[in-house]
Amino acid sequence: MIELSNLSVVFGRGTPLEKQALSGLELKIEAGTFVTVIGSNGAGKSTMLGVLAGDVIPTSGRVVIGGRDVTRIATADRAKYVARVFQDPLTGSCGALTIEENLALAAARGRRRGLGLALGSIRRDEFRDRVAELKLGLENRMHDRMDLLSGGQRQALSLVMATLSGSEVLLLDEHTAALDPGMAEFVMELTQSLVDKHKLTTMMVTHSMRQALDYGSRTVMLHGGKVILDVVGESRKNLTIEDLIEMFRKARGGETLDDDALLVS
Amino acid sequence: MKLLTAAAFAALVFAQPALARDVTVDVTAIVEHPALDAVRDGVKDALGEAGFKVGENLTFNYESAQGNPGTAAQIARQFIGNGPDVIVPISTPSAQAVVSGTRDIPVVFSAVTDPVGAQLVKDLKAPGGNVTGLSDLSPIGDHIALIKEILPNVKTVGVLFNPGETNSVTLVELLKTLGAEQGIAVVESPATRSSEVQNAARALAGRVDAIYVPTDNTIVSALESAVAVAVESKLPLFTADTDSVSRGAVAALGFNYYDVGKQTGAIVVRILNGEKPGDIPVNVAAGTDLVINPGAAEKIGLELPKAVVDRATKVIK
Amino acid sequence: MSLIAFLGAVELGLVFAFVAIGVYLAFRILDFPDLTVDGSFPLGAAVAAVLIIAGWNPWLATAVAMVAGAAAGLVTATLNVKFRILNLLASILTMIALFSVNLRVMGRPNVALINQDTMLTPFYGLGLPDFYVRPLFIGVLAILAVFLVWRFLASDLGLAMRATGANPRMARAQGVKTSLHIYLGMALSNALVALGGSLFAQTNGFADVTSGVGTIVVGLAAVIIGETLFHSRLIIWALIGCVVGSVLYRIAIQLALSSDILGLKASDLNLVTAVLVAAALVLPRLRRGRAAA
Ligand SMILES: Nc1ncnc2c1ncn2[C@@H]1O[C@H](COP(=O)(O)OP(=O)(O)OP(=O)(O)O)[C@@H](O)[C@H]1O
Ligand SMILES: [Mg+2]
């Protein structure tokens, strides 16, 4: 369960560049729900995920994950509850480490890291099996450094890493944006199956209205650092992409969208 | 040519046994520096005068460690591996690197201020083993006497030195002890690199009656900054390094390092002639030069006593 | 080059192998350009020398020297992590401060160990000449250090340290406390450098405040030579490269000192070092260029 209450974030407070990224945001998500998050550039989507992950400390408000108040807890300390896949494939995995080392690093998330070998033979086999499930042939390249792989392969592995150590929450920030359409499709299918399998509470930020409606069971629209639309159940089922764009437009006070074409894709 | 042949003949006639064979002497110093280079040249010339000549019967190797003790260690191993007749390390770290590496090749160190403290020998009078040499402990007592002679009312003396140079620290300690006996207070002003010398000198202005600089490589290398401060605050500057007088010091009583080298060379010759290093006591180098600079004294309104001027070995004009 | 000179170069190379491994940990693993080593090398020498003279067991004295080195690394890490001073600057501050600290520790600029019992003393009497004993003894320690550091970097903790240096944002997202690993890595790195310093003092008979001059360059040169030679992405080869690189560096210098061979003098050493490091940096690029052609 995720609970964001009266959440505000102000960047560069007291400087000419002061920017209110979130203003009194309220959001409650039941455990195991897959929520898609949309909103125009600068709406505050990444900031919201940053607050959940611990990278951004809110100016005011409360962040509760699974009943624990984590508002002031550092990123590394709440990583055991929160897994994350970034937009940039280079950010989410470590290029200088091999595939299996990356997996070992993720598998130890939330555990005490000691002097035991990171890659014993049991763990090696386990990781190989997990990677084999991707059917990308990467199980034969477990000793290859991550920076030899393509962006799509890295995102797929990042997803596997996110599910290795039993986190409760999965945060996805436009994690298919840097991929070609085929690979994006593959990664989305993988996301869906992993979320189902591990019953993760998931928040996925996307600029694709189709993705926003096709995946998950609830869609939230942010604008000006607030939730301005929240649809679930029947009303969501009947929603078309065109409806969504219309709502988008209304939300912005009738402004026209330059990027309509993009949103439909 | 005739003369040379005659000299060679004479040398042969009075030949010591060592002359029958070729000898090798390896010399190393921690850094290239006028004083240390003068020691090296003195050693070479002393050997030459005793009939050991480069190109004839003497192989003379010299390496400087460029101020790096790691390199000094490597040079030491190089020399020990060569197995020369005598190794001559100049300065404390070079000497320590050589002495710790061999227990059989004769070692004659030079320009080491405190050979016992540096553990080169256990006893100055009877060194024992394969090591002997020459100390260049400055005659601090004579320095104080000279300062008192020139400035009869001196109460405090400021000393500029690098606390990172082992010789300087020994000398400053000695200066404080001997100064106290004479009723002179010593104010220390350290500079760890040449760029700090000016500030260190400024720190003394107004607090002392004179500035004194021991044989400190750092301060001597930046002596001009100290001179400038001394002139501007009308303080006489005394040094232990005689070359510094032509650079603006008022007076110096110090070793002529070429002479130190020749005395070191004389010890090397004794060993080449069959004496055991362990039987040769470690002495403090003998003979000092008094160099004065009446011009520099005049600049700060000081007149040098006639006795001092008469005694000077060298007067800078 | 005589056998003694050759073994002397090997010995000194092995002493500086600890420095190279420390530099590798800081520069390559943590991506932390650390100049503290110019101060922690003489610190290790100073602490070990002073304690040995005070009658301590040389092994214990060396252990304390390593702890002192670790403390120096922690100071740099604190300046960087807690007070947010740029890493290079933080390390320069510690390095400068250590000059005074080292003088305090020794009480004077140079402490002699020539007549003291060291870690090596018990091995001198076993029949082998000293100039064999020293490189053998230090070689065994170096092999041990390579193994332990390799094993550490292969552990969960070591993996987290590698991620900290390579991708700190990802590391934090994976629950790695990156600042903790900077502390840990800097402590480990400087402890190894101090061990090198302490061995230098014990094999050469003195500790001197000036013996830190250029430690970082020598360590870096060894790391780079090793990387060029082995050319492998595997940690173990990088670590072995540190040792081999350090020894080769010293042998190259010894060759330069055997002036009859190349006509070089000790005064050319700085140039030799610069050429070595530059060559090591350029060679891989040339090789890559040829492969591409
Ligand atoms: N670290 C920061 N410092 C200052 N301002 C920031 C910072 N991060 C974000 N902002 C600002 O806060 C606002 C919200 O940014 P955020 O990244 O959350 O938007 P977003 O909804 O993710 O947009 P996009 O769709 O472009 O990714 C923007 O105006 C942005 O410029
Ligand atoms: Mg964003």
PDB file of N, CA, C and O in Angstrom, chain A residues 55 75-77 79 84 86 90-94 96-97 101-102 104-106 109 113-118 123 145 161, chain C residues 150-163 166-167 169-178 181 233 235:
ATOM      1  N   ASP A  55      14.835   9.762  -3.468  1.00  0.00           N
ATOM      2  CA  ASP A  55      15.799  10.674  -4.078  1.00  0.00           C
ATOM      3  C   ASP A  55      15.430  12.131  -3.816  1.00  0.00           C
ATOM      4  O   ASP A  55      16.293  13.002  -3.778  1.00  0.00           O
ATOM      5  N   THR A  75      17.304   6.843   0.421  1.00  0.00           N
ATOM      6  CA  THR A  75      17.066   5.944  -0.717  1.00  0.00           C
ATOM      7  C   THR A  75      17.527   4.516  -0.436  1.00  0.00           C
ATOM      8  O   THR A  75      16.782   3.556  -0.614  1.00  0.00           O
ATOM      9  N   ALA A  76      18.787   4.416  -0.015  1.00  0.00           N
ATOM     10  CA  ALA A  76      19.373   3.091   0.149  1.00  0.00           C
ATOM     11  C   ALA A  76      18.604   2.293   1.198  1.00  0.00           C
ATOM     12  O   ALA A  76      18.454   1.087   1.091  1.00  0.00           O
ATOM     13  N   ASP A  77      18.091   2.994   2.233  1.00  0.00           N
ATOM     14  CA  ASP A  77      17.435   2.285   3.322  1.00  0.00           C
ATOM     15  C   ASP A  77      16.023   1.847   2.973  1.00  0.00           C
ATOM     16  O   ASP A  77      15.492   0.935   3.595  1.00  0.00           O
ATOM     17  N   ALA A  79      15.284   0.962  -0.141  1.00  0.00           N
ATOM     18  CA  ALA A  79      15.357   0.180  -1.379  1.00  0.00           C
ATOM     19  C   ALA A  79      14.804  -1.223  -1.186  1.00  0.00           C
ATOM     20  O   ALA A  79      14.418  -1.875  -2.143  1.00  0.00           O
ATOM     21  N   ARG A  84      13.071  -0.090  -8.799  1.00  0.00           N
ATOM     22  CA  ARG A  84      12.937   1.005  -9.721  1.00  0.00           C
ATOM     23  C   ARG A  84      13.567   0.678 -11.067  1.00  0.00           C
ATOM     24  O   ARG A  84      14.620   0.057 -11.118  1.00  0.00           O
ATOM     25  N   PHE A  86      14.671   2.895 -14.484  1.00  0.00           N
ATOM     26  CA  PHE A  86      14.769   4.274 -14.954  1.00  0.00           C
ATOM     27  C   PHE A  86      14.487   4.377 -16.448  1.00  0.00           C
ATOM     28  O   PHE A  86      14.515   3.383 -17.180  1.00  0.00           O
ATOM     29  N   LEU A  90      21.065   3.156 -19.066  1.00  0.00           N
ATOM     30  CA  LEU A  90      22.406   3.222 -18.474  1.00  0.00           C
ATOM     31  C   LEU A  90      22.336   3.490 -16.970  1.00  0.00           C
ATOM     32  O   LEU A  90      23.269   3.212 -16.234  1.00  0.00           O
ATOM     33  N   THR A  91      21.227   4.100 -16.519  1.00  0.00           N
ATOM     34  CA  THR A  91      21.129   4.459 -15.108  1.00  0.00           C
ATOM     35  C   THR A  91      20.764   3.267 -14.236  1.00  0.00           C
ATOM     36  O   THR A  91      21.224   3.140 -13.107  1.00  0.00           O
ATOM     37  N   GLY A  92      19.941   2.378 -14.788  1.00  0.00           N
ATOM     38  CA  GLY A  92      19.349   1.336 -13.946  1.00  0.00           C
ATOM     39  C   GLY A  92      20.236   0.143 -13.695  1.00  0.00           C
ATOM     40  O   GLY A  92      19.968  -0.664 -12.813  1.00  0.00           O
ATOM     41  N   SER A  93      21.299   0.005 -14.483  1.00  0.00           N
ATOM     42  CA  SER A  93      22.207  -1.105 -14.247  1.00  0.00           C
ATOM     43  C   SER A  93      23.633  -0.579 -14.344  1.00  0.00           C
ATOM     44  O   SER A  93      23.862   0.522 -14.818  1.00  0.00           O
ATOM     45  N   CYS A  94      24.579  -1.406 -13.884  1.00  0.00           N
ATOM     46  CA  CYS A  94      25.944  -0.919 -13.767  1.00  0.00           C
ATOM     47  C   CYS A  94      26.782  -1.471 -14.918  1.00  0.00           C
ATOM     48  O   CYS A  94      27.067  -2.673 -14.969  1.00  0.00           O
ATOM     49  N   ALA A  96      29.837  -1.338 -15.689  1.00  0.00           N
ATOM     50  CA  ALA A  96      31.166  -1.875 -15.420  1.00  0.00           C
ATOM     51  C   ALA A  96      31.115  -3.275 -14.804  1.00  0.00           C
ATOM     52  O   ALA A  96      32.134  -3.939 -14.694  1.00  0.00           O
ATOM     53  N   LEU A  97      29.911  -3.718 -14.411  1.00  0.00           N
ATOM     54  CA  LEU A  97      29.795  -5.048 -13.821  1.00  0.00           C
ATOM     55  C   LEU A  97      29.186  -6.017 -14.843  1.00  0.00           C
ATOM     56  O   LEU A  97      28.514  -5.597 -15.784  1.00  0.00           O
ATOM     57  N   GLU A 101      26.844 -10.156 -11.993  1.00  0.00           N
ATOM     58  CA  GLU A 101      27.177  -9.281 -10.852  1.00  0.00           C
ATOM     59  C   GLU A 101      26.070  -8.267 -10.605  1.00  0.00           C
ATOM     60  O   GLU A 101      25.731  -7.964  -9.450  1.00  0.00           O
ATOM     61  N   ASN A 102      25.502  -7.727 -11.686  1.00  0.00           N
ATOM     62  CA  ASN A 102      24.371  -6.820 -11.523  1.00  0.00           C
ATOM     63  C   ASN A 102      23.222  -7.510 -10.804  1.00  0.00           C
ATOM     64  O   ASN A 102      22.592  -6.934  -9.914  1.00  0.00           O
ATOM     65  N   ALA A 104      23.445 -10.073  -8.813  1.00  0.00           N
ATOM     66  CA  ALA A 104      23.819 -10.342  -7.423  1.00  0.00           C
ATOM     67  C   ALA A 104      23.637  -9.086  -6.571  1.00  0.00           C
ATOM     68  O   ALA A 104      23.188  -9.145  -5.423  1.00  0.00           O
ATOM     69  N   LEU A 105      23.990  -7.957  -7.181  1.00  0.00           N
ATOM     70  CA  LEU A 105      23.847  -6.689  -6.466  1.00  0.00           C
ATOM     71  C   LEU A 105      22.378  -6.451  -6.114  1.00  0.00           C
ATOM     72  O   LEU A 105      22.046  -6.040  -4.998  1.00  0.00           O
ATOM     73  N   ALA A 106      21.507  -6.721  -7.092  1.00  0.00           N
ATOM     74  CA  ALA A 106      20.075  -6.502  -6.869  1.00  0.00           C
ATOM     75  C   ALA A 106      19.502  -7.528  -5.900  1.00  0.00           C
ATOM     76  O   ALA A 106      18.622  -7.216  -5.105  1.00  0.00           O
ATOM     77  N   ARG A 109      19.621  -6.638  -2.293  1.00  0.00           N
ATOM     78  CA  ARG A 109      18.900  -5.435  -1.861  1.00  0.00           C
ATOM     79  C   ARG A 109      18.075  -5.751  -0.624  1.00  0.00           C
ATOM     80  O   ARG A 109      17.346  -6.736  -0.589  1.00  0.00           O
ATOM     81  N   ARG A 113      24.808  -6.722   3.520  1.00  0.00           N
ATOM     82  CA  ARG A 113      25.846  -7.185   2.607  1.00  0.00           C
ATOM     83  C   ARG A 113      27.085  -7.530   3.399  1.00  0.00           C
ATOM     84  O   ARG A 113      27.651  -6.694   4.086  1.00  0.00           O
ATOM     85  N   GLY A 114      27.511  -8.778   3.326  1.00  0.00           N
ATOM     86  CA  GLY A 114      28.662  -9.199   4.113  1.00  0.00           C
ATOM     87  C   GLY A 114      29.809  -9.623   3.239  1.00  0.00           C
ATOM     88  O   GLY A 114      29.899  -9.228   2.078  1.00  0.00           O
ATOM     89  N   LEU A 115      30.685 -10.440   3.810  1.00  0.00           N
ATOM     90  CA  LEU A 115      31.889 -10.843   3.093  1.00  0.00           C
ATOM     91  C   LEU A 115      31.720 -12.177   2.365  1.00  0.00           C
ATOM     92  O   LEU A 115      32.656 -12.699   1.783  1.00  0.00           O
ATOM     93  N   GLY A 116      30.501 -12.716   2.400  1.00  0.00           N
ATOM     94  CA  GLY A 116      30.262 -13.949   1.645  1.00  0.00           C
ATOM     95  C   GLY A 116      30.417 -13.692   0.161  1.00  0.00           C
ATOM     96  O   GLY A 116      30.209 -12.573  -0.310  1.00  0.00           O
ATOM     97  N   LEU A 117      30.803 -14.733  -0.587  1.00  0.00           N
ATOM     98  CA  LEU A 117      30.947 -14.591  -2.038  1.00  0.00           C
ATOM     99  C   LEU A 117      29.628 -14.126  -2.634  1.00  0.00           C
ATOM    100  O   LEU A 117      28.580 -14.682  -2.333  1.00  0.00           O
ATOM    101  N   ALA A 118      29.696 -13.108  -3.492  1.00  0.00           N
ATOM    102  CA  ALA A 118      28.475 -12.598  -4.088  1.00  0.00           C
ATOM    103  C   ALA A 118      27.896 -13.604  -5.073  1.00  0.00           C
ATOM    104  O   ALA A 118      26.691 -13.663  -5.288  1.00  0.00           O
ATOM    105  N   ARG A 123      23.657 -19.488  -6.509  1.00  0.00           N
ATOM    106  CA  ARG A 123      23.089 -18.229  -6.986  1.00  0.00           C
ATOM    107  C   ARG A 123      23.295 -18.077  -8.485  1.00  0.00           C
ATOM    108  O   ARG A 123      22.433 -17.589  -9.199  1.00  0.00           O
ATOM    109  N   ARG A 145      30.120  -7.936 -19.629  1.00  0.00           N
ATOM    110  CA  ARG A 145      29.817  -6.694 -18.936  1.00  0.00           C
ATOM    111  C   ARG A 145      28.521  -6.104 -19.468  1.00  0.00           C
ATOM    112  O   ARG A 145      28.205  -6.217 -20.652  1.00  0.00           O
ATOM    113  N   MET A 161      16.081  -7.551 -12.325  1.00  0.00           N
ATOM    114  CA  MET A 161      16.750  -7.129 -11.088  1.00  0.00           C
ATOM    115  C   MET A 161      15.745  -6.568 -10.091  1.00  0.00           C
ATOM    116  O   MET A 161      15.855  -6.780  -8.885  1.00  0.00           O
TER     117      MET A 161
ATOM    118  N   TRP C 150      41.089  -9.318  -3.805  1.00  0.00           N
ATOM    119  CA  TRP C 150      40.241  -9.941  -4.840  1.00  0.00           C
ATOM    120  C   TRP C 150      39.004 -10.595  -4.213  1.00  0.00           C
ATOM    121  O   TRP C 150      37.882 -10.411  -4.666  1.00  0.00           O
ATOM    122  N   ARG C 151      39.248 -11.339  -3.133  1.00  0.00           N
ATOM    123  CA  ARG C 151      38.163 -12.030  -2.462  1.00  0.00           C
ATOM    124  C   ARG C 151      37.157 -11.020  -1.915  1.00  0.00           C
ATOM    125  O   ARG C 151      35.937 -11.230  -1.982  1.00  0.00           O
ATOM    126  N   PHE C 152      37.673  -9.909  -1.392  1.00  0.00           N
ATOM    127  CA  PHE C 152      36.784  -8.876  -0.874  1.00  0.00           C
ATOM    128  C   PHE C 152      35.917  -8.305  -1.991  1.00  0.00           C
ATOM    129  O   PHE C 152      34.706  -8.139  -1.842  1.00  0.00           O
ATOM    130  N   LEU C 153      36.546  -8.011  -3.125  1.00  0.00           N
ATOM    131  CA  LEU C 153      35.791  -7.390  -4.213  1.00  0.00           C
ATOM    132  C   LEU C 153      34.788  -8.361  -4.829  1.00  0.00           C
ATOM    133  O   LEU C 153      33.876  -7.949  -5.542  1.00  0.00           O
ATOM    134  N   ALA C 154      34.959  -9.655  -4.565  1.00  0.00           N
ATOM    135  CA  ALA C 154      34.015 -10.643  -5.087  1.00  0.00           C
ATOM    136  C   ALA C 154      32.877 -10.896  -4.105  1.00  0.00           C
ATOM    137  O   ALA C 154      31.960 -11.647  -4.402  1.00  0.00           O
ATOM    138  N   SER C 155      32.939 -10.274  -2.935  1.00  0.00           N
ATOM    139  CA  SER C 155      31.878 -10.483  -1.939  1.00  0.00           C
ATOM    140  C   SER C 155      30.727  -9.514  -2.196  1.00  0.00           C
ATOM    141  O   SER C 155      30.834  -8.605  -3.018  1.00  0.00           O
ATOM    142  N   ASP C 156      29.623  -9.738  -1.493  1.00  0.00           N
ATOM    143  CA  ASP C 156      28.488  -8.825  -1.621  1.00  0.00           C
ATOM    144  C   ASP C 156      28.899  -7.395  -1.300  1.00  0.00           C
ATOM    145  O   ASP C 156      28.523  -6.445  -1.977  1.00  0.00           O
ATOM    146  N   LEU C 157      29.715  -7.274  -0.244  1.00  0.00           N
ATOM    147  CA  LEU C 157      30.169  -5.950   0.171  1.00  0.00           C
ATOM    148  C   LEU C 157      31.042  -5.313  -0.918  1.00  0.00           C
ATOM    149  O   LEU C 157      30.876  -4.142  -1.267  1.00  0.00           O
ATOM    150  N   GLY C 158      31.965  -6.109  -1.462  1.00  0.00           N
ATOM    151  CA  GLY C 158      32.872  -5.597  -2.486  1.00  0.00           C
ATOM    152  C   GLY C 158      32.130  -5.214  -3.757  1.00  0.00           C
ATOM    153  O   GLY C 158      32.446  -4.200  -4.392  1.00  0.00           O
ATOM    154  N   LEU C 159      31.142  -6.016  -4.102  1.00  0.00           N
ATOM    155  CA  LEU C 159      30.334  -5.723  -5.284  1.00  0.00           C
ATOM    156  C   LEU C 159      29.640  -4.374  -5.112  1.00  0.00           C
ATOM    157  O   LEU C 159      29.587  -3.556  -6.034  1.00  0.00           O
ATOM    158  N   ALA C 160      29.127  -4.151  -3.898  1.00  0.00           N
ATOM    159  CA  ALA C 160      28.454  -2.890  -3.618  1.00  0.00           C
ATOM    160  C   ALA C 160      29.433  -1.728  -3.739  1.00  0.00           C
ATOM    161  O   ALA C 160      29.097  -0.645  -4.223  1.00  0.00           O
ATOM    162  N   MET C 161      30.698  -1.959  -3.333  1.00  0.00           N
ATOM    163  CA  MET C 161      31.706  -0.910  -3.443  1.00  0.00           C
ATOM    164  C   MET C 161      31.996  -0.597  -4.909  1.00  0.00           C
ATOM    165  O   MET C 161      32.130   0.558  -5.310  1.00  0.00           O
ATOM    166  N   ARG C 162      32.082  -1.654  -5.722  1.00  0.00           N
ATOM    167  CA  ARG C 162      32.342  -1.433  -7.141  1.00  0.00           C
ATOM    168  C   ARG C 162      31.205  -0.662  -7.788  1.00  0.00           C
ATOM    169  O   ARG C 162      31.422   0.221  -8.617  1.00  0.00           O
ATOM    170  N   ALA C 163      29.963  -0.990  -7.392  1.00  0.00           N
ATOM    171  CA  ALA C 163      28.811  -0.276  -7.948  1.00  0.00           C
ATOM    172  C   ALA C 163      28.821   1.182  -7.501  1.00  0.00           C
ATOM    173  O   ALA C 163      28.484   2.083  -8.260  1.00  0.00           O
ATOM    174  N   ALA C 166      31.109   2.928  -9.818  1.00  0.00           N
ATOM    175  CA  ALA C 166      30.765   2.896 -11.233  1.00  0.00           C
ATOM    176  C   ALA C 166      29.443   3.590 -11.531  1.00  0.00           C
ATOM    177  O   ALA C 166      29.284   4.220 -12.574  1.00  0.00           O
ATOM    178  N   ASN C 167      28.479   3.480 -10.631  1.00  0.00           N
ATOM    179  CA  ASN C 167      27.160   4.061 -10.878  1.00  0.00           C
ATOM    180  C   ASN C 167      26.447   4.286  -9.550  1.00  0.00           C
ATOM    181  O   ASN C 167      25.614   3.493  -9.120  1.00  0.00           O
ATOM    182  N   ARG C 169      24.116   6.239  -8.485  1.00  0.00           N
ATOM    183  CA  ARG C 169      22.662   6.390  -8.444  1.00  0.00           C
ATOM    184  C   ARG C 169      22.007   5.014  -8.450  1.00  0.00           C
ATOM    185  O   ARG C 169      21.108   4.722  -7.661  1.00  0.00           O
ATOM    186  N   MET C 170      22.498   4.154  -9.343  1.00  0.00           N
ATOM    187  CA  MET C 170      21.983   2.796  -9.408  1.00  0.00           C
ATOM    188  C   MET C 170      22.267   2.065  -8.103  1.00  0.00           C
ATOM    189  O   MET C 170      21.423   1.345  -7.575  1.00  0.00           O
ATOM    190  N   ALA C 171      23.490   2.293  -7.566  1.00  0.00           N
ATOM    191  CA  ALA C 171      23.864   1.607  -6.328  1.00  0.00           C
ATOM    192  C   ALA C 171      22.877   1.949  -5.213  1.00  0.00           C
ATOM    193  O   ALA C 171      22.392   1.066  -4.505  1.00  0.00           O
ATOM    194  N   ARG C 172      22.559   3.229  -5.089  1.00  0.00           N
ATOM    195  CA  ARG C 172      21.612   3.628  -4.028  1.00  0.00           C
ATOM    196  C   ARG C 172      20.254   2.988  -4.255  1.00  0.00           C
ATOM    197  O   ARG C 172      19.613   2.525  -3.318  1.00  0.00           O
ATOM    198  N   ALA C 173      19.826   2.955  -5.521  1.00  0.00           N
ATOM    199  CA  ALA C 173      18.532   2.352  -5.819  1.00  0.00           C
ATOM    200  C   ALA C 173      18.532   0.862  -5.468  1.00  0.00           C
ATOM    201  O   ALA C 173      17.484   0.273  -5.241  1.00  0.00           O
ATOM    202  N   GLN C 174      19.715   0.253  -5.465  1.00  0.00           N
ATOM    203  CA  GLN C 174      19.811  -1.161  -5.083  1.00  0.00           C
ATOM    204  C   GLN C 174      20.096  -1.311  -3.590  1.00  0.00           C
ATOM    205  O   GLN C 174      20.533  -2.374  -3.138  1.00  0.00           O
ATOM    206  N   GLY C 175      19.894  -0.251  -2.849  1.00  0.00           N
ATOM    207  CA  GLY C 175      20.022  -0.355  -1.399  1.00  0.00           C
ATOM    208  C   GLY C 175      21.446  -0.248  -0.894  1.00  0.00           C
ATOM    209  O   GLY C 175      21.727  -0.613   0.249  1.00  0.00           O
ATOM    210  N   VAL C 176      22.369   0.229  -1.741  1.00  0.00           N
ATOM    211  CA  VAL C 176      23.759   0.354  -1.306  1.00  0.00           C
ATOM    212  C   VAL C 176      23.946   1.718  -0.656  1.00  0.00           C
ATOM    213  O   VAL C 176      23.611   2.743  -1.252  1.00  0.00           O
ATOM    214  N   LYS C 177      24.484   1.720   0.551  1.00  0.00           N
ATOM    215  CA  LYS C 177      24.770   2.995   1.209  1.00  0.00           C
ATOM    216  C   LYS C 177      26.098   3.505   0.653  1.00  0.00           C
ATOM    217  O   LYS C 177      27.173   3.142   1.132  1.00  0.00           O
ATOM    218  N   THR C 178      26.009   4.345  -0.363  1.00  0.00           N
ATOM    219  CA  THR C 178      27.221   4.707  -1.106  1.00  0.00           C
ATOM    220  C   THR C 178      28.249   5.429  -0.236  1.00  0.00           C
ATOM    221  O   THR C 178      29.442   5.184  -0.368  1.00  0.00           O
ATOM    222  N   HIS C 181      30.392   3.124   1.653  1.00  0.00           N
ATOM    223  CA  HIS C 181      31.405   2.446   0.847  1.00  0.00           C
ATOM    224  C   HIS C 181      32.566   3.348   0.477  1.00  0.00           C
ATOM    225  O   HIS C 181      33.676   2.886   0.275  1.00  0.00           O
ATOM    226  N   ARG C 233      39.338  -7.346 -18.238  1.00  0.00           N
ATOM    227  CA  ARG C 233      38.316  -6.697 -17.445  1.00  0.00           C
ATOM    228  C   ARG C 233      38.175  -7.373 -16.087  1.00  0.00           C
ATOM    229  O   ARG C 233      37.435  -6.923 -15.241  1.00  0.00           O
ATOM    230  N   ILE C 235      38.870  -8.461 -12.367  1.00  0.00           N
ATOM    231  CA  ILE C 235      39.490  -7.823 -11.224  1.00  0.00           C
ATOM    232  C   ILE C 235      40.819  -8.496 -10.875  1.00  0.00           C
ATOM    233  O   ILE C 235      41.821  -7.834 -10.621  1.00  0.00           O
TER     234      ILE C 235
END
